[in-house]
């Protein structure tokens, strides 16, 4: 029997309905969640992503502050603007859209955003906090994956999990978040030899390598849960993931599609983190 499809769009829609109620409750305390989004340069894909985030904010009642800065902006100017947003009580979350122009020091940018407003979860404190369980905000994509697994009733404790991809944005935090839930986790990356010997052992396989159709059926354990985080545009314009969906679906017990799986959850968890930040501010003010 083919695997059941894990519908990220449906879960995202359900969660966002609850967000609107939480935003309304904050409004009764005269607090409106605010998200500042900084877009640097003219990258077309980044502009599309920012537009989607702003639209998603508006749908649940989050006020967005979008600023488009020229590619020529200096490090000092960008960092100075972030410092101003850190001090703005109407801004509960700050997001700097990546990638940034080559002359911008990305590490300094991410470190300058206040950990209390780092709703992307990229600040050193928040990433390091995943090790100890004291993070303020979890990175949005791994956070969304965990929510999908929980919603689907997928057991994590004691399971063998293989994460393919070791980025700071997805792979590493994903592994830490699943370890915190008592999974046994292996991380594979571009230099892993004989990738299949690892993936075939996975009860839960999370793939975030950025390589179209990297994972084929013979690499997947019968009955595994497969989470495809990859988003790749093929020469003919089609979007595909890192997993051979049609083939792997015949062996997996559950699988995320691309698009429509993890993607909608990433933006949803950004909204969640922004609302949580506003709720924390409201609680402190009470």
XYZ file of N, CA and C in Angstrom:
858
model
N 0.850 -1.197 0.000
C 0.000 0.000 0.000
C 0.885 1.246 0.000
N 0.619 2.204 -0.895
C 1.430 3.434 -0.911
C 1.336 4.195 0.408
N 2.379 4.926 0.714
C 2.425 5.703 1.947
C 1.324 6.759 1.981
N 0.881 7.075 3.187
C -0.055 8.191 3.320
C 0.715 9.493 3.154
N 0.032 10.470 2.598
C 0.651 11.771 2.342
C 0.500 12.644 3.584
N 1.600 13.189 4.047
C 1.568 14.127 5.173
C 1.309 15.516 4.612
N 0.140 16.039 4.876
C -0.338 17.274 4.260
C 0.057 18.492 5.095
N 1.167 19.127 4.729
C 1.621 20.306 5.462
C 0.693 21.491 5.294
N 0.061 21.602 4.141
C -0.851 22.724 3.907
C -2.035 22.665 4.869
N -2.586 21.470 5.052
C -3.759 21.326 5.915
C -3.415 21.652 7.365
N -2.275 21.149 7.844
C -1.889 21.437 9.228
C -1.589 22.916 9.402
N -0.903 23.511 8.425
C -0.596 24.943 8.502
C -1.877 25.765 8.587
N -2.872 25.408 7.772
C -4.149 26.130 7.782
C -4.828 26.020 9.141
N -4.817 24.821 9.717
C -5.451 24.614 11.020
C -4.743 25.414 12.109
N -3.415 25.403 12.080
C -2.661 26.131 13.096
C -2.870 27.626 12.971
N -2.930 28.115 11.729
C -3.089 29.562 11.540
C -4.458 30.039 12.001
N -5.460 29.168 11.944
C -6.763 29.530 12.502
C -6.664 29.802 13.992
N -5.891 28.985 14.685
C -5.667 29.216 16.109
C -4.842 30.457 16.379
N -3.941 30.801 15.475
C -3.127 32.004 15.650
C -3.994 33.252 15.689
N -5.003 33.292 14.815
C -5.876 34.468 14.771
C -6.546 34.683 16.121
N -6.914 33.602 16.804
C -7.533 33.715 18.129
C -6.530 34.258 19.144
N -5.297 33.809 19.057
C -4.275 34.285 19.992
C -3.956 35.757 19.759
N -3.917 36.175 18.495
C -3.678 37.582 18.171
C -4.825 38.441 18.696
N -6.050 37.937 18.571
C -7.215 38.676 19.086
C -7.126 38.831 20.606
N -6.670 37.784 21.282
C -6.517 37.856 22.738
C -5.455 38.883 23.112
N -4.360 38.939 22.362
C -3.341 39.960 22.611
C -3.915 41.350 22.397
N -4.780 41.483 21.389
C -5.399 42.770 21.121
C -6.197 43.287 22.294
N -6.786 42.375 23.067
C -7.551 42.790 24.250
C -6.637 43.358 25.329
N -5.345 43.083 25.200
C -4.344 43.654 26.112
C -3.570 44.786 25.430
N -4.125 45.265 24.306
C -3.544 46.370 23.546
C -2.148 46.040 23.016
N -1.957 44.791 22.608
C -0.700 44.348 22.013
C -1.002 43.770 20.638
N -0.293 44.257 19.632
C -0.387 43.697 18.288
C 0.974 43.125 17.916
N 1.066 41.820 17.666
C 2.370 41.247 17.290
C 2.934 41.937 16.052
N 4.216 42.251 16.102
C 4.852 42.940 14.989
C 6.095 42.217 14.512
N 6.190 42.022 13.198
C 7.350 41.358 12.602
C 8.034 42.304 11.627
N 9.307 42.596 11.865
C 10.100 43.405 10.941
C 10.851 42.476 9.997
N 10.711 42.724 8.699
C 11.364 41.906 7.682
C 12.282 42.795 6.859
N 13.571 42.476 6.868
C 14.549 43.253 6.113
C 14.986 42.454 4.893
N 14.785 43.036 3.724
C 15.204 42.432 2.458
C 16.327 43.291 1.882
N 17.471 42.675 1.650
C 18.634 43.399 1.131
C 18.914 42.939 -0.291
N 18.946 43.882 -1.229
C 19.273 43.541 -2.607
C 18.068 43.183 -3.446
N 18.330 42.592 -4.614
C 17.289 42.380 -5.631
C 17.105 40.911 -5.994
N 17.405 40.006 -5.074
C 17.241 38.590 -5.388
C 15.752 38.271 -5.590
N 15.361 37.800 -6.783
C 13.930 37.583 -7.066
C 13.285 36.563 -6.147
N 13.985 35.467 -5.866
C 13.410 34.438 -4.992
C 13.177 34.984 -3.592
N 14.131 35.773 -3.100
C 13.976 36.356 -1.771
C 12.767 37.279 -1.718
N 12.566 38.048 -2.784
C 11.414 38.956 -2.831
C 10.104 38.167 -2.771
N 10.063 37.030 -3.447
C 8.859 36.184 -3.418
C 8.627 35.651 -2.012
N 9.681 35.157 -1.371
C 9.550 34.602 -0.024
C 9.083 35.657 0.967
N 9.651 36.861 0.861
C 9.249 37.938 1.752
C 7.778 38.289 1.539
N 7.356 38.343 0.281
C 5.957 38.628 -0.010
C 5.021 37.614 0.615
N 5.399 36.341 0.570
C 4.569 35.294 1.169
C 4.483 35.456 2.683
N 5.589 35.816 3.292
C 5.601 35.979 4.745
C 4.737 37.159 5.171
N 4.815 38.247 4.415
C 4.010 39.422 4.732
C 2.524 39.107 4.577
N 2.184 38.384 3.526
C 0.794 37.992 3.293
C 0.300 37.081 4.415
N 1.138 36.152 4.844
C 0.764 35.243 5.927
C 0.560 35.994 7.233
N 1.403 36.990 7.483
C 1.240 37.821 8.685
C -0.114 38.518 8.679
N -0.439 39.133 7.551
C -1.697 39.880 7.451
C -2.895 38.972 7.683
N -2.810 37.721 7.240
C -3.947 36.806 7.341
C -4.302 36.461 8.779
N -3.317 36.524 9.694
C -3.607 36.178 11.093
C -3.580 37.394 12.012
N -3.349 38.584 11.444
C -3.409 39.806 12.242
C -2.083 40.298 12.777
N -0.970 39.731 12.302
C 0.349 40.219 12.692
C 0.693 41.431 11.843
N 1.164 42.495 12.470
C 1.588 43.685 11.737
C 3.012 43.463 11.243
N 3.234 43.621 9.947
C 4.571 43.442 9.394
C 5.168 44.788 9.021
N 6.455 44.899 9.266
C 7.221 46.093 8.917
C 8.274 45.658 7.904
N 7.975 45.796 6.638
C 8.885 45.340 5.588
C 9.756 46.494 5.113
N 11.056 46.250 5.051
C 11.993 47.265 4.581
C 12.892 46.656 3.511
N 12.958 47.315 2.368
C 13.791 46.847 1.263
C 15.013 47.753 1.191
N 16.166 47.193 1.506
C 17.407 47.957 1.509
C 18.210 47.643 0.246
N 18.942 48.615 -0.280
C 19.716 48.368 -1.505
C 20.851 47.389 -1.265
N 21.270 46.713 -2.341
C 22.374 45.758 -2.234
C 23.666 46.445 -1.790
N 23.741 47.747 -1.997
C 24.944 48.504 -1.642
C 24.990 48.892 -0.165
N 23.966 48.557 0.612
C 23.953 48.944 2.022
C 25.202 48.411 2.711
N 25.758 49.203 3.605
C 26.974 48.791 4.303
C 26.630 47.920 5.508
N 27.638 47.218 5.996
C 27.449 46.441 7.221
C 26.979 47.325 8.358
N 27.629 48.472 8.498
C 27.296 49.371 9.603
C 25.853 49.851 9.512
N 25.399 50.174 8.309
C 24.024 50.644 8.141
C 23.015 49.555 8.479
N 23.275 48.343 8.009
C 22.354 47.238 8.275
C 22.331 46.897 9.758
N 23.498 46.820 10.365
C 23.563 46.512 11.795
C 22.903 47.610 12.622
N 23.102 48.867 12.205
C 22.476 49.973 12.923
C 20.960 49.895 12.879
N 20.423 49.502 11.725
C 18.961 49.379 11.607
C 18.441 48.259 12.498
N 19.192 47.157 12.583
C 18.780 46.055 13.443
C 18.773 46.487 14.907
N 19.780 47.254 15.312
C 19.834 47.753 16.693
C 18.602 48.614 16.996
N 18.197 49.435 16.028
C 16.994 50.257 16.218
C 15.752 49.387 16.385
N 15.651 48.326 15.579
C 14.496 47.433 15.672
C 14.511 46.651 16.979
N 15.700 46.303 17.472
C 15.799 45.631 18.767
C 15.151 46.461 19.873
N 15.287 47.787 19.747
C 14.792 48.687 20.788
C 13.332 49.110 20.583
N 12.739 48.747 19.461
C 11.372 49.172 19.140
C 10.362 48.260 19.830
N 9.564 48.767 20.773
C 8.622 47.910 21.508
C 7.484 47.368 20.648
N 7.279 47.951 19.473
C 6.211 47.475 18.586
C 6.666 46.305 17.713
N 7.966 46.023 17.727
C 8.529 44.928 16.937
C 8.838 43.765 17.873
N 8.183 42.639 17.642
C 8.381 41.459 18.488
C 9.265 40.416 17.810
N 9.426 40.531 16.502
C 10.273 39.606 15.773
C 11.023 40.331 14.671
N 12.264 39.918 14.441
C 13.091 40.512 13.381
C 13.586 39.380 12.485
N 13.382 39.553 11.198
C 13.817 38.557 10.218
C 14.624 39.269 9.136
N 15.837 38.832 8.928
C 16.654 39.316 7.816
C 16.659 38.210 6.770
N 16.075 38.480 5.614
C 15.946 37.450 4.581
C 17.320 37.061 4.033
N 17.585 35.789 4.009
C 18.821 35.264 3.442
C 18.550 34.724 2.040
N 19.573 34.713 1.151
C 20.967 35.098 1.379
C 21.162 36.607 1.326
N 22.305 37.043 1.855
C 22.686 38.447 1.851
C 23.785 38.670 0.815
N 23.952 39.909 0.335
C 25.056 40.199 -0.592
C 26.400 39.789 0.007
N 27.376 39.428 -0.834
C 28.648 38.878 -0.352
C 29.397 39.778 0.633
N 29.243 41.106 0.504
C 30.021 41.982 1.370
C 29.421 42.103 2.772
N 28.243 41.570 2.978
C 27.604 41.652 4.288
C 28.082 40.488 5.163
N 28.454 40.801 6.394
C 28.900 39.787 7.354
C 27.668 39.128 7.971
N 27.256 37.992 7.413
C 26.021 37.353 7.856
C 26.070 36.960 9.331
N 27.203 36.469 9.789
C 27.311 36.050 11.182
C 27.056 37.226 12.127
N 27.640 38.381 11.806
C 27.423 39.556 12.649
C 25.978 40.006 12.605
N 25.362 39.909 11.449
C 23.955 40.279 11.326
C 23.101 39.409 12.237
N 23.306 38.103 12.177
C 22.490 37.187 12.980
C 22.773 37.348 14.469
N 24.010 37.670 14.820
C 24.356 37.869 16.225
C 23.813 39.188 16.766
N 23.602 40.165 15.879
C 23.132 41.481 16.317
C 21.630 41.471 16.630
N 20.867 40.631 15.934
C 19.442 40.511 16.245
C 19.304 40.014 17.677
N 18.482 40.681 18.465
C 18.251 40.255 19.838
C 17.735 38.825 19.870
N 18.286 38.006 20.755
C 17.814 36.623 20.886
C 16.336 36.578 21.227
N 15.831 37.631 21.890
C 14.420 37.692 22.278
C 13.515 38.051 21.104
N 14.109 38.476 19.978
C 13.322 38.816 18.786
C 13.744 37.994 17.570
N 14.607 37.020 17.790
C 15.158 36.198 16.716
C 14.171 35.088 16.349
N 13.078 35.467 15.693
C 12.011 34.502 15.407
C 12.389 33.484 14.336
N 13.500 33.697 13.625
C 14.023 32.688 12.704
C 14.779 31.595 13.447
N 15.214 31.908 14.671
C 15.941 30.927 15.474
C 17.379 30.723 15.061
N 18.015 31.751 14.484
C 19.378 31.608 13.965
C 20.442 32.209 14.882
N 20.056 32.948 15.912
C 21.024 33.563 16.818
C 21.819 32.465 17.537
N 23.082 32.769 17.842
C 23.932 31.796 18.513
C 23.296 31.277 19.797
N 22.636 32.165 20.546
C 22.003 31.731 21.792
C 20.906 30.711 21.517
N 20.091 30.988 20.511
C 18.982 30.086 20.219
C 19.456 28.754 19.639
N 20.475 28.795 18.782
C 21.018 27.549 18.238
C 21.694 26.750 19.348
N 22.511 27.424 20.153
C 23.179 26.739 21.254
C 22.201 26.230 22.291
N 21.094 26.974 22.477
C 20.093 26.557 23.449
C 19.420 25.250 23.098
N 19.484 24.849 21.820
C 18.913 23.557 21.436
C 19.652 22.406 22.119
N 20.923 22.624 22.460
C 21.705 21.584 23.121
C 21.227 21.383 24.556
N 20.884 22.482 25.227
C 20.526 22.416 26.644
C 19.023 22.473 26.891
N 18.244 22.751 25.834
C 16.798 22.856 26.014
C 16.342 24.207 26.503
N 17.209 25.233 26.382
C 16.872 26.562 26.896
C 16.743 27.596 25.792
N 16.502 27.159 24.567
C 16.376 28.096 23.457
C 15.127 28.948 23.607
N 15.184 30.195 23.124
C 14.005 31.057 23.125
C 13.122 30.693 21.945
N 13.723 30.590 20.758
C 12.992 30.229 19.548
C 13.720 29.120 18.810
N 12.973 28.119 18.372
C 13.540 27.060 17.552
C 13.517 27.486 16.087
N 14.528 27.091 15.291
C 14.516 27.404 13.859
C 13.239 26.876 13.201
N 12.694 27.673 12.292
C 11.330 27.441 11.821
C 11.141 26.126 11.063
N 12.072 25.776 10.186
C 11.876 24.556 9.395
C 11.946 23.294 10.256
N 12.977 23.101 11.083
C 12.965 21.928 11.960
C 11.768 21.907 12.910
N 11.396 23.079 13.409
C 10.238 23.196 14.294
C 8.983 22.712 13.565
N 8.850 23.096 12.298
C 7.710 22.658 11.501
C 7.708 21.155 11.282
N 8.885 20.575 11.082
C 8.981 19.123 10.906
C 8.518 18.401 12.169
N 8.943 18.877 13.319
C 8.529 18.262 14.580
C 7.009 18.337 14.738
N 6.432 19.485 14.397
C 4.979 19.631 14.486
C 4.263 18.653 13.561
N 4.803 18.458 12.357
C 4.210 17.493 11.423
C 4.249 16.079 11.999
N 5.386 15.697 12.552
C 5.519 14.360 13.128
C 4.556 14.180 14.297
N 4.454 15.183 15.147
C 3.547 15.102 16.289
C 2.100 14.995 15.831
N 1.733 15.807 14.848
C 0.356 15.795 14.345
C 0.000 14.450 13.733
N 0.969 13.820 13.087
C 0.729 12.526 12.443
C 0.799 11.364 13.420
N 1.127 11.664 14.671
C 1.227 10.605 15.671
C 2.429 9.705 15.482
N 3.474 10.222 14.860
C 4.694 9.441 14.625
C 5.521 9.399 15.906
N 5.788 8.213 16.400
C 6.615 8.074 17.596
C 8.041 8.522 17.284
N 8.614 9.327 18.158
C 9.994 9.791 17.980
C 10.916 9.121 18.998
N 10.465 8.982 20.220
C 11.278 8.400 21.281
C 11.754 6.994 20.912
N 13.047 6.791 20.993
C 13.622 5.482 20.742
C 13.776 5.102 19.281
N 13.334 5.965 18.369
C 13.401 5.641 16.945
C 14.780 5.978 16.368
N 15.154 5.232 15.343
C 16.369 5.556 14.595
C 16.024 6.628 13.565
N 16.671 7.768 13.683
C 16.436 8.879 12.769
C 17.725 9.177 12.018
N 17.604 9.343 10.710
C 18.744 9.771 9.904
C 18.391 11.106 9.270
N 19.247 12.093 9.478
C 19.094 13.421 8.875
C 20.145 13.549 7.783
N 19.713 13.742 6.555
C 20.631 13.904 5.434
C 20.737 15.395 5.131
N 21.899 15.969 5.401
C 22.097 17.412 5.293
C 22.487 17.957 6.650
N 23.583 18.702 6.708
C 24.124 19.142 7.995
C 24.222 20.659 8.080
N 23.271 21.374 7.470
C 23.318 22.834 7.506
C 22.990 23.351 8.905
N 23.406 24.584 9.163
C 23.072 25.219 10.445
C 21.603 25.603 10.523
N 20.942 25.707 9.371
C 19.552 26.155 9.322
C 18.576 24.997 9.502
N 18.912 23.834 8.945
C 17.985 22.696 9.014
C 18.629 21.473 9.667
N 19.673 20.930 9.063
C 20.187 19.631 9.475
C 20.623 19.544 10.926
N 21.519 20.423 11.350
C 22.034 20.343 12.718
C 20.948 20.613 13.756
N 20.177 21.716 13.625
C 19.112 21.916 14.623
C 18.057 20.816 14.596
N 17.786 20.253 13.408
C 16.822 19.147 13.320
C 17.290 17.976 14.178
N 18.572 17.637 14.051
C 19.123 16.533 14.829
C 19.012 16.795 16.322
N 19.337 18.012 16.742
C 19.283 18.351 18.169
C 17.856 18.300 18.706
N 16.894 18.770 17.919
C 15.507 18.770 18.371
C 14.968 17.351 18.499
N 15.388 16.451 17.610
C 14.931 15.071 17.699
C 15.660 14.315 18.810
N 16.925 14.641 19.042
C 17.636 14.057 20.178
C 16.983 14.450 21.493
N 16.499 15.702 21.560
C 15.828 16.166 22.777
C 14.546 15.388 23.048
N 14.030 14.748 21.994
C 12.822 13.909 22.136
C 13.198 12.429 22.197
N 14.465 12.169 22.524
C 14.973 10.816 22.798
C 15.026 9.903 21.576
N 15.213 10.492 20.399
C 15.507 9.685 19.217
C 17.005 9.401 19.167
N 17.375 8.346 18.450
C 18.778 8.045 18.157
C 19.060 8.587 16.764
N 19.939 9.592 16.681
C 20.065 10.376 15.455
C 21.440 10.221 14.814
N 21.444 9.997 13.513
C 22.665 10.046 12.713
C 22.539 11.198 11.726
N 23.630 11.944 11.539
C 23.645 13.047 10.584
C 24.569 12.694 9.433
N 24.031 12.750 8.221
C 24.831 12.506 7.021
C 24.983 13.816 6.247
N 26.003 13.882 5.415
C 26.293 15.122 4.697
C 26.973 14.803 3.380
N 27.452 15.829 2.719
C 27.980 15.671 1.361
C 29.176 14.714 1.287
N 29.909 14.555 2.379
C 31.091 13.703 2.362
C 30.858 12.335 3.013
N 29.603 12.042 3.321
C 29.287 10.724 3.872
C 29.496 9.656 2.804
N 30.246 8.617 3.132
C 30.477 7.518 2.195
C 29.343 6.507 2.293
N 28.902 6.015 1.142
C 27.842 5.003 1.075
C 26.633 5.440 1.895
N 26.009 6.510 1.443
C 24.865 7.092 2.143
C 23.781 6.059 2.434
N 23.577 5.140 1.513
C 22.478 4.174 1.655
C 22.613 3.292 2.884
N 23.843 3.035 3.348
C 23.999 2.164 4.505
C 23.453 2.825 5.769
N 23.325 4.143 5.754
C 22.725 4.858 6.875
C 21.216 5.008 6.692
N 20.814 5.453 5.504
C 19.395 5.749 5.298
C 18.533 4.502 5.407
N 19.053 3.342 5.068
C 18.263 2.112 5.092
C 17.911 1.696 6.524
N 18.600 2.261 7.512
C 18.340 1.936 8.917
C 17.322 2.877 9.558
N 16.909 3.900 8.845
C 16.103 4.956 9.451
C 14.635 4.567 9.595
N 14.115 4.701 10.824
C 12.667 4.646 11.032
C 12.037 5.954 10.566
N 12.777 7.054 10.779
C 12.378 8.380 10.308
C 13.549 8.943 9.516
N 13.298 9.292 8.271
C 14.342 9.827 7.395
C 13.995 11.260 7.029
N 14.853 12.203 7.414
C 14.663 13.620 7.111
C 15.738 14.031 6.108
N 15.327 14.519 4.948
C 16.274 14.807 3.875
C 16.267 16.296 3.555
N 17.406 16.937 3.746
C 17.530 18.382 3.498
C 18.891 18.651 2.877
N 19.127 18.035 1.719
C 20.442 18.115 1.082
C 20.490 19.062 -0.102
N 19.334 19.389 -0.680
C 19.315 20.256 -1.850
C 19.770 19.558 -3.115
N 19.535 18.257 -3.202
C 19.927 17.469 -4.383
C 18.689 16.739 -4.891
N 18.196 17.068 -6.082
C 16.977 16.429 -6.577
C 17.095 14.913 -6.644
N 16.058 14.228 -6.127
C 15.963 12.769 -6.206
C 17.195 12.048 -5.673
N 17.788 12.612 -4.632
C 18.956 11.977 -4.007
C 18.585 10.625 -3.394
N 17.392 10.574 -2.811
C 16.954 9.370 -2.107
C 16.023 8.566 -3.007
N 16.423 7.344 -3.315
C 15.639 6.451 -4.176
C 15.153 5.269 -3.343
N 14.174 4.487 -3.856
C 13.525 3.465 -3.032
C 14.466 2.486 -2.347
N 15.504 2.051 -3.020
C 16.388 1.046 -2.436
C 17.196 1.572 -1.248
N 17.123 2.876 -0.997
C 17.822 3.483 0.134
C 16.928 3.627 1.350
N 15.666 3.200 1.249
C 14.678 3.469 2.293
C 14.162 2.167 2.887
N 14.082 2.147 4.194
C 13.550 0.997 4.935
C 12.052 0.864 4.703
N 11.573 -0.352 4.581
C 10.143 -0.592 4.434
C 9.403 -0.035 5.657
N 8.400 0.826 5.397
C 7.604 1.380 6.485
C 8.168 2.631 7.135
N 9.257 3.144 6.607
C 9.843 4.349 7.191
C 8.946 5.568 6.967
N 9.106 6.565 7.834
C 8.480 7.868 7.643
C 9.515 8.770 6.980
N 9.164 9.374 5.857
C 10.133 10.154 5.070
C 9.687 11.609 5.004
N 10.548 12.488 5.475
C 10.285 13.932 5.474
C 11.246 14.587 4.490
N 10.709 15.147 3.428
C 11.514 15.751 2.363
C 11.490 17.274 2.524
N 12.619 17.831 2.932
C 12.730 19.274 3.147
C 13.246 19.980 1.893
N 13.773 19.228 0.945
C 14.389 19.815 -0.236
C 13.405 20.536 -1.144
N 13.846 21.641 -1.706
C 13.077 22.365 -2.721
C 14.038 22.684 -3.857
N 13.845 22.034 -4.990
C 14.747 22.186 -6.126
C 13.937 22.505 -7.377
N 14.409 23.473 -8.146
C 13.749 23.808 -9.408
C 14.493 23.127 -10.551
N 13.762 22.290 -11.293
C 14.346 21.560 -12.417
C 14.434 22.452 -13.654
N 15.234 22.077 -14.652
C 15.363 22.902 -15.862
C 14.044 23.195 -16.555
N 13.071 22.288 -16.430
C 11.773 22.529 -17.072
C 10.837 23.377 -16.216
N 11.356 23.863 -15.070
C 10.565 24.745 -14.220
C 9.825 24.058 -13.096
N 9.753 22.740 -13.125
C 9.047 22.021 -12.070
C 9.838 22.082 -10.759
N 9.075 22.035 -9.643
C 9.665 21.991 -8.318
C 9.665 20.548 -7.836
N 10.791 20.098 -7.320
C 10.876 18.739 -6.789
C 11.685 18.754 -5.507
N 11.557 17.690 -4.751
C 12.297 17.582 -3.502
C 13.593 16.818 -3.671
N 14.123 16.337 -2.549
C 15.353 15.549 -2.545
C 15.059 14.057 -2.637
N 13.766 13.698 -2.599
C 13.354 12.298 -2.564
C 12.596 11.944 -3.850
N 12.878 10.770 -4.388
C 12.098 10.230 -5.504
C 10.711 9.882 -4.949
N 9.798 10.846 -5.004
C 8.514 10.723 -4.315
C 7.729 9.502 -4.772
N 7.544 9.346 -6.067
C 6.712 8.253 -6.573
C 7.288 6.888 -6.213
N 8.604 6.754 -6.287
C 9.230 5.484 -5.954
C 9.230 5.194 -4.465
N 9.669 6.169 -3.681
C 9.791 5.975 -2.235
C 8.423 5.795 -1.586
N 7.410 6.403 -2.169
C 6.070 6.277 -1.605
C 5.608 4.819 -1.563
N 6.142 3.981 -2.411
C 5.750 2.569 -2.434
C 6.357 1.782 -1.272
N 7.356 2.347 -0.591
C 7.992 1.654 0.532
C 7.714 2.321 1.878
N 7.572 3.639 1.879
C 7.388 4.376 3.131
C 5.979 4.156 3.691
N 5.822 4.425 4.996
C 4.490 4.396 5.599
C 3.838 5.769 5.542
N 4.667 6.825 5.507
C 4.174 8.192 5.403
C 5.261 9.039 4.772
N 4.858 10.049 3.990
C 5.839 10.855 3.258
C 5.280 12.249 3.020
N 6.160 13.247 3.054
C 5.750 14.616 2.726
C 5.959 14.864 1.239
N 5.014 15.547 0.590
C 5.195 15.919 -0.810
C 5.992 17.214 -0.918
N 6.489 17.480 -2.105
C 7.108 18.775 -2.433
C 6.534 19.232 -3.765
N 5.847 20.373 -3.778
C 5.539 21.251 -2.640
C 4.351 20.724 -1.827
N 4.043 21.427 -0.727
C 2.865 21.111 0.059
C 3.122 20.328 1.326
N 4.392 20.067 1.635
C 4.702 19.323 2.844
C 5.295 20.216 3.920
N 6.633 20.276 3.949
C 7.326 21.044 4.986
C 7.230 22.549 4.733
N 7.232 22.968 3.466
C 7.261 24.395 3.132
C 6.228 25.235 3.850
N 4.937 24.892 3.795
C 3.931 25.708 4.477
C 4.145 25.794 5.982
N 4.778 24.759 6.552
C 5.005 24.752 7.997
C 6.121 25.707 8.407
N 7.081 25.952 7.507
C 8.171 26.865 7.845
C 7.634 28.260 8.121
N 6.793 28.767 7.246
C 6.206 30.098 7.455
C 5.275 30.073 8.665
N 4.559 28.989 8.857
C 3.638 28.879 9.988
C 4.384 28.983 11.310
N 5.545 28.366 11.409
C 6.299 28.434 12.662
C 6.935 29.804 12.858
N 7.196 30.515 11.768
C 7.629 31.908 11.897
C 6.527 32.739 12.559
N 5.292 32.526 12.131
C 4.159 33.223 12.743
C 4.013 32.823 14.212
N 4.156 31.533 14.469
C 4.068 31.024 15.845
C 5.100 31.704 16.740
N 6.354 31.773 16.270
C 7.408 32.383 17.075
C 7.145 33.864 17.316
N 6.618 34.566 16.315
C 6.326 35.988 16.472
C 5.220 36.208 17.495
N 4.196 35.387 17.435
C 3.096 35.508 18.400
C 3.587 35.160 19.802
N 4.411 34.128 19.926
C 4.969 33.765 21.226
C 5.782 34.912 21.813
N 6.526 35.602 20.961
C 7.313 36.736 21.426
C 6.411 37.839 21.969
N 5.323 38.114 21.253
C 4.376 39.132 21.705
C 3.694 38.704 23.000
N 3.369 37.426 23.107
C 2.739 36.927 24.334
C 3.686 37.046 25.520
N 4.971 36.799 25.286
C 5.950 36.944 26.358
C 6.045 38.393 26.798
N 6.079 39.300 25.824
C 6.116 40.736 26.132
C 4.886 41.149 26.926
N 3.729 40.654 26.511
C 2.480 40.992 27.198
C 2.488 40.479 28.634
N 3.016 39.275 28.831
C 3.079 38.694 30.168
C 4.028 39.478 31.071
N 5.143 39.944 30.480
C 6.106 40.722 31.265
C 5.526 42.064 31.670
N 4.687 42.615 30.783
C 4.103 43.934 31.053
C 2.955 43.857 32.065
N 2.371 42.658 32.200
C 1.189 42.509 33.069
C 1.558 42.667 34.539
